PDB file of C-alpha atoms in Angstrom:
ATOM      1  CA  UNK C 845       0.077  -0.333   0.148  1.00  0.00           C
ATOM      2  CA  UNK C 846       1.025   3.623  -0.909  1.00  0.00           C
ATOM      3  CA  UNK C 847       0.811   6.235   1.344  1.00  0.00           C
ATOM      4  CA  UNK C 848       1.312   9.517   0.634  1.00  0.00           C
ATOM      5  CA  UNK C 849       2.807  12.985   2.760  1.00  0.00           C
ATOM      6  CA  UNK C 850       0.093  15.029   3.991  1.00  0.00           C
ATOM      7  CA  UNK C 851       2.535  18.000   4.518  1.00  0.00           C
ATOM      8  CA  UNK C 852       5.146  19.031   1.982  1.00  0.00           C
ATOM      9  CA  UNK C 853       8.827  17.591   2.947  1.00  0.00           C
ATOM     10  CA  UNK C 854      11.595  19.656   2.903  1.00  0.00           C
ATOM     11  CA  UNK C 855      14.657  18.332   0.707  1.00  0.00           C
ATOM     12  CA  UNK C 856      17.898  19.706   0.575  1.00  0.00           C
ATOM     13  CA  UNK C 857      19.415  20.126  -3.240  1.00  0.00           C
ATOM     14  CA  UNK C 858      23.592  19.994  -2.876  1.00  0.00           C
ATOM     15  CA  UNK C 859      24.698  20.780  -5.920  1.00  0.00           C
ATOM     16  CA  UNK C 860      26.793  24.038  -7.274  1.00  0.00           C
ATOM     17  CA  UNK C 861      26.017  24.268 -11.091  1.00  0.00           C
ATOM     18  CA  UNK C 862      23.406  26.646 -11.436  1.00  0.00           C
ATOM     19  CA  UNK C 863      21.597  25.205 -14.896  1.00  0.00           C
ATOM     20  CA  UNK C 864      21.505  22.086 -12.797  1.00  0.00           C
ATOM     21  CA  UNK C 865      19.797  23.503  -9.805  1.00  0.00           C
ATOM     22  CA  UNK C 866      17.425  25.037 -12.179  1.00  0.00           C
ATOM     23  CA  UNK C 867      16.546  21.468 -13.492  1.00  0.00           C
ATOM     24  CA  UNK C 868      15.446  20.812 -10.701  1.00  0.00           C
ATOM     25  CA  UNK C 869      13.943  23.527  -9.167  1.00  0.00           C
ATOM     26  CA  UNK C 870      11.369  23.495 -12.718  1.00  0.00           C
ATOM     27  CA  UNK C 871      10.829  19.578 -12.482  1.00  0.00           C
ATOM     28  CA  UNK C 872      10.252  19.442  -8.762  1.00  0.00           C
ATOM     29  CA  UNK C 873       8.289  22.598  -8.816  1.00  0.00           C
ATOM     30  CA  UNK C 874       5.490  20.765 -11.455  1.00  0.00           C
ATOM     31  CA  UNK C 875       4.337  18.715  -8.432  1.00  0.00           C
ATOM     32  CA  UNK C 876       3.385  22.000  -6.059  1.00  0.00           C
ATOM     33  CA  UNK C 877       2.790  21.215  -2.457  1.00  0.00           C
ATOM     34  CA  UNK C 878       4.797  18.478  -2.051  1.00  0.00           C
ATOM     35  CA  UNK C 879       8.139  19.817  -1.026  1.00  0.00           C
ATOM     36  CA  UNK C 880      10.374  23.084   0.044  1.00  0.00           C
ATOM     37  CA  UNK C 881      13.408  22.472  -1.893  1.00  0.00           C
ATOM     38  CA  UNK C 882      16.418  24.137   0.325  1.00  0.00           C
ATOM     39  CA  UNK C 883      19.577  24.905  -2.470  1.00  0.00           C
ATOM     40  CA  UNK C 884      23.322  24.975  -1.046  1.00  0.00           C
ATOM     41  CA  UNK C 885      25.860  25.245  -2.754  1.00  0.00           C
ATOM     42  CA  UNK C 886      28.642  23.368  -1.789  1.00  0.00           C
ATOM     43  CA  UNK C 887      29.480  21.039   0.970  1.00  0.00           C
ATOM     44  CA  UNK C 888      30.632  23.650   3.672  1.00  0.00           C
ATOM     45  CA  UNK C 889      26.982  25.258   2.996  1.00  0.00           C
ATOM     46  CA  UNK C 890      24.916  21.436   3.308  1.00  0.00           C
ATOM     47  CA  UNK C 891      26.708  21.266   7.179  1.00  0.00           C
ATOM     48  CA  UNK C 892      25.999  24.551   8.080  1.00  0.00           C
ATOM     49  CA  UNK C 893      22.688  23.926   7.153  1.00  0.00           C
ATOM     50  CA  UNK C 894      22.391  20.625   8.320  1.00  0.00           C
ATOM     51  CA  UNK C 895      23.623  21.638  12.000  1.00  0.00           C
ATOM     52  CA  UNK C 896      21.648  25.147  11.848  1.00  0.00           C
ATOM     53  CA  UNK C 897      25.011  26.977  12.094  1.00  0.00           C
ATOM     54  CA  UNK C 898      25.446  31.021  11.441  1.00  0.00           C
ATOM     55  CA  UNK C 899      22.826  31.715   7.960  1.00  0.00           C
ATOM     56  CA  UNK C 900      20.623  28.892   8.942  1.00  0.00           C
ATOM     57  CA  UNK C 901      20.169  28.336  12.167  1.00  0.00           C
ATOM     58  CA  UNK C 902      16.308  27.789  12.037  1.00  0.00           C
ATOM     59  CA  UNK C 903      16.391  25.535   9.220  1.00  0.00           C
ATOM     60  CA  UNK C 904      14.460  22.625   9.136  1.00  0.00           C
ATOM     61  CA  UNK C 905      15.904  18.992   9.257  1.00  0.00           C
ATOM     62  CA  UNK C 906      15.378  17.754   5.436  1.00  0.00           C
ATOM     63  CA  UNK C 907      13.562  14.653   4.940  1.00  0.00           C
ATOM     64  CA  UNK C 908      15.577  14.524   1.782  1.00  0.00           C
ATOM     65  CA  UNK C 909      19.356  15.325   0.432  1.00  0.00           C
ATOM     66  CA  UNK C 910      20.047  15.263  -2.987  1.00  0.00           C
ATOM     67  CA  UNK C 911      23.932  15.703  -3.224  1.00  0.00           C
ATOM     68  CA  UNK C 912      26.597  16.501  -6.309  1.00  0.00           C
ATOM     69  CA  UNK C 913      29.698  14.812  -5.297  1.00  0.00           C
ATOM     70  CA  UNK C 914      31.993  17.137  -7.271  1.00  0.00           C
ATOM     71  CA  UNK C 915      31.520  20.999  -5.051  1.00  0.00           C
ATOM     72  CA  UNK C 916      33.677  23.271  -4.389  1.00  0.00           C
ATOM     73  CA  UNK C 917      35.267  23.240  -0.583  1.00  0.00           C
ATOM     74  CA  UNK C 918      33.735  20.507   0.680  1.00  0.00           C
ATOM     75  CA  UNK C 919      33.217  16.751  -2.269  1.00  0.00           C
ATOM     76  CA  UNK C 920      30.246  15.482  -1.313  1.00  0.00           C
ATOM     77  CA  UNK C 921      31.993  12.091  -0.095  1.00  0.00           C
ATOM     78  CA  UNK C 922      33.263  14.577   2.461  1.00  0.00           C
ATOM     79  CA  UNK C 923      29.457  15.634   3.184  1.00  0.00           C
ATOM     80  CA  UNK C 924      28.238  11.972   2.942  1.00  0.00           C
ATOM     81  CA  UNK C 925      31.462  11.445   6.106  1.00  0.00           C
ATOM     82  CA  UNK C 926      30.035  13.484   8.649  1.00  0.00           C
ATOM     83  CA  UNK C 927      25.936  13.336   7.780  1.00  0.00           C
ATOM     84  CA  UNK C 928      26.759   9.499   8.280  1.00  0.00           C
ATOM     85  CA  UNK C 929      28.863  10.189  11.612  1.00  0.00           C
ATOM     86  CA  UNK C 930      26.195  11.764  13.566  1.00  0.00           C
ATOM     87  CA  UNK C 931      23.521  10.441  15.151  1.00  0.00           C
ATOM     88  CA  UNK C 932      21.100  12.119  14.853  1.00  0.00           C
ATOM     89  CA  UNK C 933      21.220  12.769  10.573  1.00  0.00           C
ATOM     90  CA  UNK C 934      22.629   9.871   9.970  1.00  0.00           C
ATOM     91  CA  UNK C 935      18.536   8.237   9.696  1.00  0.00           C
ATOM     92  CA  UNK C 936      17.892  11.258   6.297  1.00  0.00           C
ATOM     93  CA  UNK C 937      17.878   9.461   2.998  1.00  0.00           C
ATOM     94  CA  UNK C 938      21.010  11.025   0.538  1.00  0.00           C
ATOM     95  CA  UNK C 939      20.850  10.231  -3.193  1.00  0.00           C
ATOM     96  CA  UNK C 940      23.355  11.506  -4.746  1.00  0.00           C
ATOM     97  CA  UNK C 941      23.246  13.022  -8.345  1.00  0.00           C
ATOM     98  CA  UNK C 942      26.480  13.150 -10.190  1.00  0.00           C
ATOM     99  CA  UNK C 943      27.641  13.230 -13.786  1.00  0.00           C
ATOM    100  CA  UNK C 944      29.608  10.518 -12.634  1.00  0.00           C
ATOM    101  CA  UNK C 945      29.304   7.657 -14.230  1.00  0.00           C
ATOM    102  CA  UNK C 946      32.376   5.467 -12.475  1.00  0.00           C
ATOM    103  CA  UNK C 947      32.040   2.221 -10.890  1.00  0.00           C
ATOM    104  CA  UNK C 948      34.720   3.256  -8.216  1.00  0.00           C
ATOM    105  CA  UNK C 949      32.400   6.349  -7.347  1.00  0.00           C
ATOM    106  CA  UNK C 950      29.394   4.611  -7.488  1.00  0.00           C
ATOM    107  CA  UNK C 951      30.915   1.923  -5.138  1.00  0.00           C
ATOM    108  CA  UNK C 952      32.157   4.762  -2.769  1.00  0.00           C
ATOM    109  CA  UNK C 953      29.317   6.403  -2.473  1.00  0.00           C
ATOM    110  CA  UNK C 954      27.707   3.146  -1.260  1.00  0.00           C
ATOM    111  CA  UNK C 955      30.566   2.989   1.523  1.00  0.00           C
ATOM    112  CA  UNK C 956      29.650   5.451   2.098  1.00  0.00           C
ATOM    113  CA  UNK C 957      25.972   4.988   2.652  1.00  0.00           C
ATOM    114  CA  UNK C 958      24.530   6.844   0.276  1.00  0.00           C
ATOM    115  CA  UNK C 959      20.734   5.416  -0.172  1.00  0.00           C
ATOM    116  CA  UNK C 960      20.788   5.732  -4.381  1.00  0.00           C
ATOM    117  CA  UNK C 961      22.821   7.021  -6.853  1.00  0.00           C
ATOM    118  CA  UNK C 962      22.137   8.384  -9.973  1.00  0.00           C
ATOM    119  CA  UNK C 963      24.094   9.685 -12.779  1.00  0.00           C
ATOM    120  CA  UNK C 964      22.956  12.956 -14.462  1.00  0.00           C
ATOM    121  CA  UNK C 965      21.441  12.423 -18.103  1.00  0.00           C
ATOM    122  CA  UNK C 966      22.637  15.791 -20.838  1.00  0.00           C
ATOM    123  CA  UNK C 967      19.374  15.905 -21.791  1.00  0.00           C
ATOM    124  CA  UNK C 968      16.883  18.149 -20.184  1.00  0.00           C
ATOM    125  CA  UNK C 969      13.876  16.064 -20.639  1.00  0.00           C
ATOM    126  CA  UNK C 970      15.209  12.360 -18.840  1.00  0.00           C
ATOM    127  CA  UNK C 971      16.447  14.710 -15.941  1.00  0.00           C
ATOM    128  CA  UNK C 972      13.056  15.879 -15.564  1.00  0.00           C
ATOM    129  CA  UNK C 973      11.727  12.543 -15.689  1.00  0.00           C
ATOM    130  CA  UNK C 974      14.176  11.158 -12.892  1.00  0.00           C
ATOM    131  CA  UNK C 975      12.956  13.649 -10.997  1.00  0.00           C
ATOM    132  CA  UNK C 976       9.905  13.240 -10.692  1.00  0.00           C
ATOM    133  CA  UNK C 977      10.850   9.397  -9.767  1.00  0.00           C
ATOM    134  CA  UNK C 978      12.567  10.137  -7.003  1.00  0.00           C
ATOM    135  CA  UNK C 979       9.383  13.019  -5.844  1.00  0.00           C
ATOM    136  CA  UNK C 980       7.167  10.221  -7.049  1.00  0.00           C
ATOM    137  CA  UNK C 981       9.626   7.422  -4.661  1.00  0.00           C
ATOM    138  CA  UNK C 982      10.447   9.270  -2.058  1.00  0.00           C
ATOM    139  CA  UNK C 983       7.233  11.519  -1.605  1.00  0.00           C
ATOM    140  CA  UNK C 984       4.735   8.536  -2.318  1.00  0.00           C
ATOM    141  CA  UNK C 985       6.450   5.000  -1.833  1.00  0.00           C
ATOM    142  CA  UNK C 986       9.214   5.721   0.825  1.00  0.00           C
ATOM    143  CA  UNK C 987       7.916   6.184   4.727  1.00  0.00           C
ATOM    144  CA  UNK C 988      10.547   8.569   5.806  1.00  0.00           C
ATOM    145  CA  UNK C 989      12.202   9.144   9.412  1.00  0.00           C
ATOM    146  CA  UNK C 990      10.237  11.890  11.177  1.00  0.00           C
ATOM    147  CA  UNK C 991      12.488  15.278  11.918  1.00  0.00           C
ATOM    148  CA  UNK C 992      14.145  15.421  15.564  1.00  0.00           C
TER     149      UNK C 992
END
């Protein structure tokens, strides 16, 4: 049986490419009211958001994280390591969204406890389709842990 989310879910997007960010925002905008998308551009900002540091003192705990691996200042692997080492944050599902097709990146991401690994497609229509599938799966099928 499928359960659907009744209240909007906070989703954290960690992405430094403005074009990819825009594609994700547009794809998710077709499903209004299901989520609140928060965007940070690097790993340091992501950890500030997750730990409510700096300008993110009132940031919500996201129910889902979409994480690029190739980030400035602190890469996605470092974010995954810190996130999964924190007992209050480790239960948040993390979907790695990256341009890398390298098997070593896939293996390393799963070894770092990523929930899923998706290679970003080049075609915008396929990218939108993937974002909609993530939205449907994580907001209609999967039971996410409560904030806290």
